[in-house]
Structures are given as C-alpha cells and as structure tokens.
Amino acid sequence: VRYSVVNNFKHRIVMYMYDSGDAVTIIGRTRYNLPEVAGRALVKSDDINIMQCYLPTQLSDDVSYLSSIRQIVDEINQKNSAPKPKRIPVLPETVTLDVLEPATNNYIVPIGLNSESVDTEYIDTTSKIMVIGGAQTGKTSVVKAIISQIKDKEALFIFDSKKADLDDFRNSGYYYSTENSIDSVIADLSEQITNRKQLYTDHGKGVRPNDFYKSLPRLLFIIEDTDGFIAFCKGREREILKYLMAGIDIGMGVIYTT
C-alpha cells in the first residue's frame, strides 16, 4: 500500500503479519511486538495501542456462525426504534421501469438510474432532447421507454423512420411515417397550437405562459430518424420549422434521434 494512500486514514488497525515490516509500513514504529494470537491487533489513533478483537458469538463452524450473526442482527432491528438508514446503492445489471421512481408531475418521465447515486434520473418532456448514438446502441429503446410512460396520447406526435421501428405505437397518438404525411403534421400541429393559445387567452390571465402550458397535458413531438424526417420535408423545411417553433413556444417538447 502506498504511503500517500495510507496517510489519508487517521485510524488504522493491523492484525498479525508474518513480516513485521509490513505492519510498520502501515501503522508506524511502535514499542509493542504483536504476538501470533488470533484477534490480537495494533490500533492507531493519536497513539499506537494494542487491542484484542473478539467474536460476537461462538464459532464452531461457518454455518452456525452465520446463523447466529443473523439472529443478533434481527434482535437489533427489533429493538431499534430509529428510522432505518438508506441501503447502500447498488446499480442493477438490468434496469427496467419497475425499479425507477415514478414521476412527480405530468411533464417529466423517469429515464434511467444515476450510475453513482443509483437515484432515478428524469427528463423534461417540455424541452428539446437529442438522442444520439451509433447503430444498435439503443436509441430506439430510449424513445420506446419514453412513449410507453405517456398516458395522454392525444398530445403525442410520432414521426417514424422508414424502418417503422415505432410501429407498435401507431395507435398511441398522431402517427406519421411517409413523405405524404407532412401536410397532416402541419394541420395537426396547427390545430394543437391554436387550441392551446385559445386556452391561455381564456384561462391564463395572470399566469406566466410557461407555467400555464406546463399545467396542460404534455405535448410531445418525437422524430425517430432526423435525417429521414428532413428528407421528407425537402422543399418545405421553413414551413415545418415554423410550426415546430410555434409548438415549442406553447410548451411542446421535441425528442429526435440521430
């Protein structure tokens, strides 16, 4: 163990070692000679002292010892009236939706676990989100995970790729997948934008637009293949961009993969 590492630990315990030099390296020089006695150890705090470790229960064999330890732990748990501490977070090998904490409002969705804290991470579906990665890296899986958690399907726009990767969600909202769908996209977006602006005019007095639109069912536009979508919009890019920007202004989120 390097000295720079050992030096970070103020309290050190050293059990019997065959090479006494190893003990000196970790704990420093001491006037005590550590005998080869089970449980005997040197402990360093401000000074170096000698101590004797003990077992919490008799050790006849490993199985009975573990059983006795469990009984002691159970007794402590029964007598303890304080709140239990949080478990040591362990990142599961496979993350499924049932291990994620549910969302606390109607415009965020859980998307995964933080690799360090193992807390649930959320995305704001009223924002612009790019899902980027190479082939077969899970971009479509991310989009599917988001769609599957959205219950207000009437405000969900899905523009699928040529491969129809999101065909399972054809009935989950407004679904488009061809070049001929652009007119429908514009018409449906225009209707939603008009309706929401009218709602704000009628009921949003004294409320900031962003706060008002977030109180409404989410409005989300998902583009499964950005390059394919742009190709379908060829010659009408400015027109579709105008409606997308107008949608963003009234709280619509945009998720696109590339």
Coordinates of N, CA, C and O in Angstrom, one line a residue, residues 179 181-190 193 221 229-230 232-247 252:
E179 N -43.6 10.5 -46.6 CA -43.5 11.9 -47.1 C -44.8 12.6 -47.3 O -44.9 13.8 -47.1
S181 N -47.1 12.5 -45.3 CA -47.7 12.8 -44.0 C -47.4 14.3 -43.6 O -48.0 14.7 -42.6
I182 N -46.5 15.0 -44.3 CA -46.1 16.3 -43.9 C -47.3 17.2 -43.8 O -47.4 18.0 -42.9
D183 N -48.3 17.2 -44.8 CA -49.5 18.0 -44.7 C -50.3 17.7 -43.4 O -50.8 18.6 -42.8
S184 N -50.3 16.4 -43.1 CA -51.1 16.1 -41.9 C -50.4 16.6 -40.6 O -51.0 17.0 -39.7
V185 N -49.0 16.5 -40.6 CA -48.3 17.0 -39.5 C -48.5 18.5 -39.3 O -48.8 18.9 -38.2
I186 N -48.5 19.3 -40.4 CA -48.7 20.7 -40.3 C -50.2 21.0 -39.8 O -50.4 21.9 -38.9
A187 N -51.1 20.3 -40.3 CA -52.5 20.5 -40.0 C -52.8 20.2 -38.5 O -53.4 20.9 -37.8
D188 N -52.2 19.0 -38.0 CA -52.5 18.6 -36.6 C -51.7 19.5 -35.7 O -52.3 19.9 -34.6
L189 N -50.5 19.9 -36.0 CA -49.8 20.8 -35.2 C -50.5 22.2 -35.1 O -50.6 22.8 -34.0
S190 N -51.0 22.7 -36.2 CA -51.7 24.0 -36.2 C -52.9 23.9 -35.3 O -53.2 24.9 -34.6
I193 N -51.7 24.0 -31.7 CA -51.2 25.3 -31.3 C -52.4 26.3 -31.1 O -52.4 27.1 -30.1
F221 N -43.5 16.0 -29.5 CA -43.2 15.6 -30.9 C -42.0 14.7 -31.0 O -40.9 15.2 -30.6
F229 N -36.6 12.4 -41.6 CA -37.6 13.4 -41.5 C -37.2 14.6 -42.3 O -38.1 15.2 -43.0
I230 N -36.0 15.0 -42.3 CA -35.5 16.2 -43.1 C -35.7 15.9 -44.6 O -36.1 16.8 -45.4
F232 N -37.9 14.0 -45.9 CA -39.4 14.1 -46.2 C -39.8 15.5 -46.3 O -40.8 15.8 -47.1
C233 N -39.2 16.4 -45.6 CA -39.5 17.8 -45.6 C -38.9 18.6 -46.7 O -39.0 19.9 -46.7
K234 N -38.2 18.0 -47.6 CA -37.4 18.7 -48.6 C -38.3 19.7 -49.3 O -39.3 19.3 -49.9
G235 N -37.8 20.9 -49.4 CA -38.5 22.0 -50.0 C -39.5 22.7 -49.1 O -40.1 23.7 -49.4
R236 N -39.8 22.1 -47.9 CA -40.8 22.7 -47.0 C -40.2 22.8 -45.6 O -40.9 22.9 -44.6
E237 N -38.8 22.9 -45.6 CA -38.1 23.0 -44.3 C -38.6 24.2 -43.5 O -38.8 24.1 -42.3
R238 N -38.6 25.3 -44.1 CA -39.0 26.6 -43.4 C -40.4 26.5 -42.9 O -40.7 26.9 -41.7
E239 N -41.3 25.9 -43.6 CA -42.7 25.8 -43.2 C -42.8 24.9 -42.0 O -43.5 25.2 -41.0
I240 N -42.2 23.7 -42.0 CA -42.3 22.8 -40.9 C -41.6 23.3 -39.7 O -42.1 23.2 -38.5
L241 N -40.5 24.0 -39.9 CA -39.8 24.6 -38.8 C -40.6 25.7 -38.1 O -40.6 25.8 -36.9
K242 N -41.4 26.4 -38.9 CA -42.2 27.5 -38.3 C -43.2 26.9 -37.3 O -43.4 27.4 -36.2
Y243 N -43.8 25.7 -37.7 CA -44.8 25.1 -36.8 C -44.2 24.4 -35.6 O -44.7 24.4 -34.5
L244 N -43.0 23.9 -35.8 CA -42.3 23.2 -34.7 C -41.9 24.3 -33.7 O -42.1 24.1 -32.5
M245 N -41.4 25.4 -34.1 CA -41.0 26.5 -33.2 C -42.3 27.1 -32.5 O -42.2 27.4 -31.3
A246 N -43.4 27.2 -33.2 CA -44.6 27.6 -32.6 C -45.1 26.6 -31.6 O -45.6 27.0 -30.5
G247 N -44.9 25.4 -31.8 CA -45.3 24.4 -30.8 C -44.4 24.4 -29.6 O -44.9 24.3 -28.5
M252 N -44.5 22.6 -26.2 CA -44.3 21.3 -26.8 C -42.8 20.9 -26.7 O -41.9 21.7 -27.0

